[in-house]
mmCIF file of C-alpha atoms in Angstrom:
data_model
loop_
_atom_site.group_PDB
_atom_site.id
_atom_site.type_symbol
_atom_site.label_atom_id
_atom_site.label_comp_id
_atom_site.label_asym_id
_atom_site.label_seq_id
_atom_site.Cartn_x
_atom_site.Cartn_y
_atom_site.Cartn_z
ATOM 1 C CA MET A 1 21.741 34.249 5.517
ATOM 2 C CA SER A 2 19.522 36.952 4.159
ATOM 3 C CA SER A 3 20.247 40.741 4.825
ATOM 4 C CA ASP A 4 18.510 43.854 5.117
ATOM 5 C CA LEU A 5 19.717 46.306 2.692
ATOM 6 C CA THR A 6 16.977 48.329 2.323
ATOM 7 C CA PRO A 7 18.697 52.009 2.795
ATOM 8 C CA PRO A 8 17.356 54.505 5.630
ATOM 9 C CA ALA A 9 14.475 56.658 4.089
ATOM 10 C CA SER A 10 16.412 59.632 1.868
ATOM 11 C CA PRO A 11 15.877 62.683 3.842
ATOM 12 C CA ARG A 12 12.945 64.990 3.096
ATOM 13 C CA LEU A 13 13.102 68.863 0.940
ATOM 14 C CA LEU A 14 10.920 71.256 0.499
ATOM 15 C CA VAL A 15 10.423 72.609 -2.357
ATOM 16 C CA ARG A 16 10.346 76.254 -1.844
ATOM 17 C CA GLN A 17 10.593 77.538 -5.619
ATOM 18 C CA THR A 18 10.044 77.409 -8.316
ATOM 19 C CA ARG A 19 11.311 79.730 -11.531
ATOM 20 C CA TRP A 20 12.044 79.635 -15.684
ATOM 21 C CA ILE A 21 15.590 80.684 -15.893
ATOM 22 C CA ALA A 22 14.969 79.573 -19.381
ATOM 23 C CA GLU A 23 13.273 78.697 -22.610
ATOM 24 C CA ASP A 24 12.336 74.614 -21.526
ATOM 25 C CA VAL A 25 14.153 75.060 -18.263
ATOM 26 C CA VAL A 26 12.845 75.345 -14.274
ATOM 27 C CA GLU A 27 14.623 75.936 -11.349
ATOM 28 C CA LEU A 28 14.010 73.397 -8.374
ATOM 29 C CA ARG A 29 14.949 75.772 -4.909
ATOM 30 C CA LEU A 30 15.387 73.244 -2.300
ATOM 31 C CA VAL A 31 15.346 73.525 1.886
ATOM 32 C CA ARG A 32 14.422 71.564 5.533
ATOM 33 C CA ARG A 33 11.023 72.524 6.049
ATOM 34 C CA ASP A 34 12.361 73.786 9.826
ATOM 35 C CA GLY A 35 14.660 76.018 8.673
ATOM 36 C CA LEU A 36 18.183 74.124 9.349
ATOM 37 C CA PRO A 37 21.422 74.291 7.368
ATOM 38 C CA LEU A 38 21.420 71.477 4.463
ATOM 39 C CA PRO A 39 24.557 69.807 4.110
ATOM 40 C CA PRO A 40 28.409 70.900 2.593
ATOM 41 C CA TRP A 41 29.001 70.251 -1.253
ATOM 42 C CA GLU A 42 31.267 71.134 -3.610
ATOM 43 C CA PRO A 43 31.157 72.271 -7.623
ATOM 44 C CA GLY A 44 30.761 69.192 -9.198
ATOM 45 C CA ALA A 45 27.989 67.365 -6.908
ATOM 46 C CA HIS A 46 24.726 66.218 -7.388
ATOM 47 C CA VAL A 47 22.069 64.159 -5.556
ATOM 48 C CA GLU A 48 18.905 62.331 -6.348
ATOM 49 C CA LEU A 49 15.313 62.822 -6.081
ATOM 50 C CA THR A 50 12.541 61.288 -5.939
ATOM 51 C CA LEU A 51 9.982 62.769 -7.966
ATOM 52 C CA PRO A 52 5.514 62.178 -6.433
ATOM 53 C CA SER A 53 5.212 59.217 -9.098
ATOM 54 C CA GLY A 54 8.229 57.617 -8.207
ATOM 55 C CA LEU A 55 11.066 58.155 -10.748
ATOM 56 C CA ARG A 56 14.070 58.951 -9.338
ATOM 57 C CA ARG A 57 16.599 61.314 -11.477
ATOM 58 C CA SER A 58 20.282 62.774 -10.453
ATOM 59 C CA TYR A 59 20.856 66.507 -11.043
ATOM 60 C CA SER A 60 23.655 68.492 -10.682
ATOM 61 C CA LEU A 61 23.123 71.473 -7.868
ATOM 62 C CA CYS A 62 23.905 74.537 -9.245
ATOM 63 C CA GLY A 63 23.764 77.019 -6.447
ATOM 64 C CA ASP A 64 26.369 78.557 -4.425
ATOM 65 C CA PRO A 65 27.738 76.530 -2.286
ATOM 66 C CA THR A 66 28.726 78.721 0.182
ATOM 67 C CA GLU A 67 24.535 79.440 0.979
ATOM 68 C CA ARG A 68 23.407 75.866 3.584
ATOM 69 C CA ALA A 69 19.812 77.827 3.188
ATOM 70 C CA ALA A 70 19.426 76.174 0.344
ATOM 71 C CA TRP A 71 20.229 73.249 -3.144
ATOM 72 C CA THR A 72 19.612 74.521 -6.398
ATOM 73 C CA VAL A 73 19.241 72.459 -9.112
ATOM 74 C CA ALA A 74 18.257 73.309 -12.967
ATOM 75 C CA VAL A 75 16.404 70.779 -14.894
ATOM 76 C CA HIS A 76 15.341 71.143 -19.565
ATOM 77 C CA LEU A 77 12.674 70.051 -20.400
ATOM 78 C CA ALA A 78 13.406 66.894 -22.518
ATOM 79 C CA PRO A 79 9.973 65.992 -24.477
ATOM 80 C CA ALA A 80 12.070 62.101 -26.204
ATOM 81 C CA GLY A 81 14.065 61.428 -22.389
ATOM 82 C CA ARG A 82 12.812 58.819 -19.826
ATOM 83 C CA GLY A 83 10.084 60.682 -18.241
ATOM 84 C CA GLY A 84 11.556 62.648 -15.203
ATOM 85 C CA SER A 85 12.473 65.998 -17.221
ATOM 86 C CA ARG A 86 8.084 65.883 -18.424
ATOM 87 C CA GLU A 87 6.833 64.802 -15.226
ATOM 88 C CA ILE A 88 9.043 67.911 -12.654
ATOM 89 C CA HIS A 89 7.644 70.781 -15.394
ATOM 90 C CA ALA A 90 3.961 69.846 -15.651
ATOM 91 C CA THR A 91 3.687 69.032 -11.585
ATOM 92 C CA ALA A 92 3.151 72.171 -9.893
ATOM 93 C CA LEU A 93 6.128 70.999 -7.368
ATOM 94 C CA ALA A 94 6.085 74.658 -5.274
ATOM 95 C CA GLY A 95 5.213 73.957 -1.716
ATOM 96 C CA ARG A 96 5.552 70.332 -1.866
ATOM 97 C CA GLU A 97 8.218 67.650 -0.183
ATOM 98 C CA LEU A 98 10.834 65.522 -2.080
ATOM 99 C CA SER A 99 12.838 62.691 -0.503
ATOM 100 C CA VAL A 100 17.043 63.659 -1.598
ATOM 101 C CA ASP A 101 19.644 61.893 -1.484
ATOM 102 C CA GLY A 102 23.271 62.949 -1.887
ATOM 103 C CA PRO A 103 25.372 65.247 -2.612
ATOM 104 C CA VAL A 104 27.501 62.211 -4.109
ATOM 105 C CA ASN A 105 30.697 64.314 -6.360
ATOM 106 C CA ARG A 106 31.417 62.636 -9.175
ATOM 107 C CA PHE A 107 33.232 65.356 -11.353
ATOM 108 C CA PRO A 108 35.310 66.985 -8.512
ATOM 109 C CA LEU A 109 36.982 70.516 -9.531
ATOM 110 C CA LEU A 110 40.148 69.124 -8.546
ATOM 111 C CA PRO A 111 43.925 71.240 -9.139
ATOM 112 C CA ALA A 112 44.982 72.596 -11.579
ATOM 113 C CA PRO A 113 47.550 76.156 -13.240
ATOM 114 C CA GLY A 114 43.821 77.461 -14.640
ATOM 115 C CA TYR A 115 40.492 76.071 -16.409
ATOM 116 C CA LEU A 116 38.697 76.120 -19.443
ATOM 117 C CA LEU A 117 34.786 74.789 -18.799
ATOM 118 C CA LEU A 118 33.298 74.297 -21.399
ATOM 119 C CA ALA A 119 29.209 73.484 -21.397
ATOM 120 C CA GLY A 120 26.229 72.287 -24.250
ATOM 121 C CA GLY A 121 22.870 73.749 -22.955
ATOM 122 C CA ILE A 122 21.690 72.570 -19.626
ATOM 123 C CA GLY A 123 25.234 71.413 -19.472
ATOM 124 C CA VAL A 124 26.359 74.664 -17.330
ATOM 125 C CA THR A 125 24.931 73.222 -14.253
ATOM 126 C CA PRO A 126 28.004 71.605 -12.940
ATOM 127 C CA LEU A 127 30.185 73.797 -14.218
ATOM 128 C CA LEU A 128 28.278 77.954 -12.562
ATOM 129 C CA PRO A 129 29.196 76.038 -9.700
ATOM 130 C CA MET A 130 33.031 75.795 -10.557
ATOM 131 C CA ALA A 131 32.978 79.087 -12.370
ATOM 132 C CA ARG A 132 32.187 80.866 -9.143
ATOM 133 C CA ALA A 133 34.309 79.186 -7.004
ATOM 134 C CA LEU A 134 37.307 80.275 -9.927
ATOM 135 C CA ALA A 135 36.159 83.548 -9.226
ATOM 136 C CA ALA A 136 36.187 83.740 -6.500
ATOM 137 C CA GLY A 137 40.140 82.540 -5.830
ATOM 138 C CA ALA A 138 43.542 84.161 -8.020
ATOM 139 C CA LEU A 139 43.154 81.015 -10.956
ATOM 140 C CA PRO A 140 43.308 81.874 -14.732
ATOM 141 C CA TRP A 141 40.135 80.698 -15.858
ATOM 142 C CA ARG A 142 36.805 80.903 -19.562
ATOM 143 C CA LEU A 143 33.822 79.156 -19.481
ATOM 144 C CA VAL A 144 31.980 79.263 -23.288
ATOM 145 C CA LEU A 145 28.310 78.223 -23.217
ATOM 146 C CA GLY A 146 26.538 76.652 -26.157
ATOM 147 C CA ALA A 147 23.467 76.304 -27.195
ATOM 148 C CA ARG A 148 20.640 76.558 -30.030
ATOM 149 C CA ASP A 149 19.703 80.043 -29.287
ATOM 150 C CA ARG A 150 20.384 82.871 -27.056
ATOM 151 C CA SER A 151 16.736 81.868 -25.249
ATOM 152 C CA ARG A 152 18.010 78.756 -24.090
ATOM 153 C CA LEU A 153 21.900 79.650 -22.560
ATOM 154 C CA ALA A 154 20.372 79.252 -19.336
ATOM 155 C CA TYR A 155 22.126 81.505 -16.534
ATOM 156 C CA ALA A 156 24.196 83.380 -19.234
ATOM 157 C CA GLU A 157 23.183 86.727 -17.004
ATOM 158 C CA GLU A 158 24.890 84.990 -13.929
ATOM 159 C CA LEU A 159 27.624 83.595 -15.759
ATOM 160 C CA THR A 160 28.922 86.868 -17.401
ATOM 161 C CA ALA A 161 28.566 88.918 -14.585
ATOM 162 C CA LEU A 162 30.730 86.525 -12.988
ATOM 163 C CA GLY A 163 33.650 86.449 -15.477
ATOM 164 C CA GLY A 164 32.271 89.737 -18.084
ATOM 165 C CA ASP A 165 35.244 88.693 -21.006
ATOM 166 C CA ARG A 166 36.331 85.704 -20.533
ATOM 167 C CA VAL A 167 32.569 83.856 -21.122
ATOM 168 C CA ARG A 168 32.091 83.306 -24.051
ATOM 169 C CA LEU A 169 28.633 83.064 -24.966
ATOM 170 C CA VAL A 170 27.671 80.992 -28.411
ATOM 171 C CA PRO A 171 23.819 80.706 -29.782
ATOM 172 C CA GLN A 172 24.377 78.212 -32.533
ATOM 173 C CA ASP A 173 21.366 80.036 -34.951
ATOM 174 C CA GLU A 174 23.873 83.093 -34.589
ATOM 175 C CA ALA A 175 27.466 81.948 -34.725
ATOM 176 C CA GLY A 176 27.065 78.270 -35.486
ATOM 177 C CA LEU A 177 28.639 75.246 -33.650
ATOM 178 C CA PRO A 178 31.477 76.300 -31.032
ATOM 179 C CA ASP A 179 35.000 75.972 -32.325
ATOM 180 C CA LEU A 180 35.608 73.846 -29.261
ATOM 181 C CA ALA A 181 39.363 73.027 -31.499
ATOM 182 C CA ALA A 182 39.824 76.956 -31.334
ATOM 183 C CA GLU A 183 38.868 76.961 -28.081
ATOM 184 C CA LEU A 184 41.520 74.249 -26.822
ATOM 185 C CA ALA A 185 44.119 76.190 -28.470
ATOM 186 C CA ALA A 186 44.031 78.835 -26.909
ATOM 187 C CA THR A 187 43.947 77.470 -23.393
ATOM 188 C CA PRO A 188 47.662 76.156 -21.982
ATOM 189 C CA PRO A 189 48.475 73.052 -21.875
ATOM 190 C CA GLY A 190 48.602 72.920 -18.754
ATOM 191 C CA HIS A 191 44.540 73.616 -17.668
ATOM 192 C CA ALA A 192 42.240 71.778 -17.439
ATOM 193 C CA VAL A 193 39.899 71.204 -18.706
ATOM 194 C CA TYR A 194 35.688 70.436 -17.633
ATOM 195 C CA ALA A 195 33.233 69.950 -19.734
ATOM 196 C CA CYS A 196 30.102 68.771 -19.674
ATOM 197 C CA GLY A 197 27.256 68.642 -22.423
ATOM 198 C CA PRO A 198 25.000 66.904 -25.521
ATOM 199 C CA ALA A 199 26.717 63.473 -25.514
ATOM 200 C CA ALA A 200 28.105 64.644 -28.963
ATOM 201 C CA MET A 201 30.419 67.334 -27.994
ATOM 202 C CA LEU A 202 31.919 65.998 -24.915
ATOM 203 C CA ASP A 203 32.729 62.392 -27.877
ATOM 204 C CA THR A 204 35.056 65.505 -30.018
ATOM 205 C CA VAL A 205 36.053 66.999 -27.513
ATOM 206 C CA THR A 206 37.271 63.674 -25.732
ATOM 207 C CA ASP A 207 38.685 62.758 -29.186
ATOM 208 C CA LEU A 208 40.279 66.905 -29.159
ATOM 209 C CA CYS A 209 43.189 66.445 -25.612
ATOM 210 C CA ARG A 210 43.533 63.287 -26.310
ATOM 211 C CA THR A 211 45.274 62.721 -29.898
ATOM 212 C CA ALA A 212 46.474 66.943 -28.139
ATOM 213 C CA GLU A 213 49.830 66.832 -27.689
ATOM 214 C CA PRO A 214 50.314 66.872 -24.784
ATOM 215 C CA PRO A 215 47.596 65.608 -24.263
ATOM 216 C CA ARG A 216 44.457 67.380 -22.608
ATOM 217 C CA PRO A 217 43.788 66.506 -19.555
ATOM 218 C CA LEU A 218 39.807 66.100 -19.657
ATOM 219 C CA HIS A 219 36.933 66.415 -17.425
ATOM 220 C CA VAL A 220 33.585 65.595 -18.267
ATOM 221 C CA GLU A 221 30.602 64.090 -17.267
ATOM 222 C CA ARG A 222 27.455 63.661 -18.161
ATOM 223 C CA PHE A 223 22.903 63.533 -18.930
ATOM 224 C CA GLY A 224 23.481 60.810 -21.544
ATOM 225 C CA PRO A 225 24.805 57.904 -23.145
ATOM 226 C CA ALA A 226 28.280 58.183 -25.548
ATOM 227 C CA THR A 227 27.208 58.438 -29.070
ATOM 228 C CA GLY A 228 29.231 55.650 -29.641
ATOM 229 C CA GLY A 229 27.831 53.069 -26.507
ATOM 230 C CA GLY A 230 29.677 50.992 -24.131
ATOM 231 C CA GLU A 231 32.964 49.125 -25.095
ATOM 232 C CA GLY A 232 32.413 46.045 -23.153
ATOM 233 C CA GLY A 233 32.379 42.937 -24.857
ATOM 234 C CA GLU A 234 29.744 40.036 -25.201
ATOM 235 C CA GLY A 235 30.428 38.730 -21.395
ATOM 236 C CA GLY A 236 29.682 35.808 -19.842
ATOM 237 C CA ALA A 237 28.312 32.893 -22.243
ATOM 238 C CA ALA A 238 28.885 32.425 -25.287
ATOM 239 C CA ASP A 239 24.134 32.785 -25.064
ATOM 240 C CA GLY A 240 24.128 36.841 -22.902
ATOM 241 C CA ARG A 241 23.624 35.018 -19.438
ATOM 242 C CA PHE A 242 26.385 35.126 -15.932
ATOM 243 C CA GLU A 243 25.499 34.550 -13.099
ATOM 244 C CA VAL A 244 25.914 37.332 -10.032
ATOM 245 C CA VAL A 245 26.578 35.962 -6.077
ATOM 246 C CA LEU A 246 25.705 38.773 -3.773
ATOM 247 C CA ARG A 247 27.627 37.981 -1.386
ATOM 248 C CA ARG A 248 26.157 39.743 1.901
ATOM 249 C CA SER A 249 23.038 38.533 0.686
ATOM 250 C CA GLY A 250 23.547 35.598 0.492
ATOM 251 C CA LEU A 251 22.392 35.182 -2.170
ATOM 252 C CA ARG A 252 23.349 33.327 -6.154
ATOM 253 C CA LEU A 253 21.559 34.471 -9.306
ATOM 254 C CA ALA A 254 20.596 34.119 -12.597
ATOM 255 C CA VAL A 255 21.204 37.149 -14.443
ATOM 256 C CA PRO A 256 19.818 36.119 -18.097
ATOM 257 C CA ALA A 257 20.706 38.027 -21.985
ATOM 258 C CA ASP A 258 17.754 40.171 -22.113
ATOM 259 C CA ARG A 259 17.568 41.006 -18.638
ATOM 260 C CA SER A 260 20.286 43.437 -16.615
ATOM 261 C CA LEU A 261 22.292 43.199 -13.233
ATOM 262 C CA LEU A 262 20.595 45.442 -12.143
ATOM 263 C CA GLU A 263 17.184 44.947 -12.453
ATOM 264 C CA VAL A 264 17.868 40.900 -11.652
ATOM 265 C CA VAL A 265 19.523 42.495 -8.638
ATOM 266 C CA ARG A 266 16.898 44.951 -7.965
ATOM 267 C CA ASP A 267 14.041 41.605 -8.244
ATOM 268 C CA ARG A 268 15.543 40.204 -4.341
ATOM 269 C CA LEU A 269 17.457 44.084 -3.053
ATOM 270 C CA PRO A 270 15.022 46.822 -3.913
ATOM 271 C CA GLY A 271 16.238 49.037 -1.684
ATOM 272 C CA VAL A 272 19.923 49.184 -4.799
ATOM 273 C CA PRO A 273 20.600 52.613 -5.302
ATOM 274 C CA TYR A 274 20.161 53.401 -9.050
ATOM 275 C CA SER A 275 18.960 56.655 -12.049
ATOM 276 C CA CYS A 276 19.652 56.815 -15.002
ATOM 277 C CA GLU A 277 19.898 52.887 -16.149
ATOM 278 C CA GLU A 278 21.804 53.749 -19.083
ATOM 279 C CA GLY A 279 24.962 54.501 -17.485
ATOM 280 C CA TYR A 280 26.148 57.770 -16.884
ATOM 281 C CA CYS A 281 25.289 58.546 -13.440
ATOM 282 C CA GLY A 282 27.065 56.601 -11.396
ATOM 283 C CA SER A 283 24.301 55.865 -8.994
ATOM 284 C CA CYS A 284 24.916 52.251 -9.045
ATOM 285 C CA GLU A 285 28.303 52.043 -8.317
ATOM 286 C CA THR A 286 29.057 48.737 -6.894
ATOM 287 C CA SER A 287 31.903 47.172 -5.752
ATOM 288 C CA VAL A 288 33.265 43.958 -7.507
ATOM 289 C CA LEU A 289 34.327 41.079 -5.504
ATOM 290 C CA ALA A 290 34.743 38.674 -7.835
ATOM 291 C CA GLY A 291 34.958 38.010 -11.748
ATOM 292 C CA ASP A 292 35.692 40.414 -14.377
ATOM 293 C CA PRO A 293 33.076 42.864 -15.757
ATOM 294 C CA ASP A 294 32.521 43.575 -18.392
ATOM 295 C CA HIS A 295 31.987 47.442 -18.404
ATOM 296 C CA ARG A 296 29.403 49.104 -20.878
ATOM 297 C CA ASP A 297 29.023 52.595 -18.840
ATOM 298 C CA SER A 298 30.790 56.036 -18.546
ATOM 299 C CA VAL A 299 31.370 57.036 -15.770
ATOM 300 C CA ILE A 300 34.576 54.494 -15.905
ATOM 301 C CA GLY A 301 37.523 55.686 -18.548
ATOM 302 C CA PRO A 302 38.930 53.483 -20.940
ATOM 303 C CA GLN A 303 41.926 54.207 -19.118
ATOM 304 C CA GLU A 304 40.870 53.627 -15.957
ATOM 305 C CA ARG A 305 38.481 50.517 -16.502
ATOM 306 C CA ALA A 306 41.260 46.923 -16.254
ATOM 307 C CA GLY A 307 41.964 48.594 -13.146
ATOM 308 C CA ALA A 308 38.577 49.122 -11.778
ATOM 309 C CA THR A 309 37.074 47.835 -8.648
ATOM 310 C CA THR A 310 33.943 48.610 -9.483
ATOM 311 C CA MET A 311 30.930 49.049 -11.652
ATOM 312 C CA MET A 312 27.424 50.322 -13.023
ATOM 313 C CA ILE A 313 25.345 48.001 -12.449
ATOM 314 C CA CYS A 314 22.498 49.111 -14.662
ATOM 315 C CA VAL A 315 24.443 48.805 -18.235
ATOM 316 C CA SER A 316 27.391 47.151 -16.728
ATOM 317 C CA ARG A 317 27.402 43.265 -17.436
ATOM 318 C CA ALA A 318 30.048 40.313 -16.787
ATOM 319 C CA ALA A 319 32.491 39.041 -19.113
ATOM 320 C CA SER A 320 33.056 35.933 -16.857
ATOM 321 C CA PRO A 321 30.473 33.087 -15.679
ATOM 322 C CA VAL A 322 30.512 33.930 -12.645
ATOM 323 C CA ILE A 323 31.062 37.485 -10.908
ATOM 324 C CA GLU A 324 30.280 38.618 -6.735
ATOM 325 C CA LEU A 325 29.558 41.910 -5.958
ATOM 326 C CA ASP A 326 29.784 43.949 -1.772
ATOM 327 C CA LEU A 327 25.620 43.350 -1.969
#
């Protein structure tokens, strides 16, 4: 038995405008060529762009969710990254079309009595629409944005205009790193904490919220893997090998120790979605039908792993000799 899992062609959107919004940060404005409205989205959502080279990368939507005419993403240049940001910064994209998938929201703004938004550098992008939504409502909120210097405080003017003294800008060369412990101490215990930024910052916030009395309700989105790496064990056989059964495709494949589950699956099913390949974006999340996953990602929290029915196949492996997926 076999099945064609090649997904339908992704919608193509026109890059209507590009502009610099901060040092090493370029903003793309994406529209439909026919001028029709784009699908609705909510704060925290991201889209996946297929770049001219074929690279696929996920970026948070940072525009206004009430504006249906365009989607906006902002991309920070990461010279030591895997090439997506370098391509966007080096390519004249204005006037070109890109395949765009989504939106998908794994970082939703959930009801709470109040909010503390903590952003590091380009981590402000998913939090900006949240700030807009909260400013339009009556709930209390604060936002702290840190960056290496003022030139790298993306959307600083817009945030200040939006929130006034609710917004604290912390350029590191002037004020040092944001005092995360003090920010949490100044926030009522029931307020939700939303954080996005460098891995070290998110790890610190996670520890502070987990050890607080009572523990703080925390929501994080990562733009890179956690600094501690995956928490899984060796998984599968003693030498790291295991087998994967793809139920809908009728395939049974061997996964060697030196290859990822995603790589093996894509050899036979090239249309399977993926993006970061480091376990933090969630694009490759796949339902597990049988077997025990060895979770090594940053999407599924440690407290959720025992009952998780999905896995990120780019980094996670099997803790049983065989794992069966809904593919």
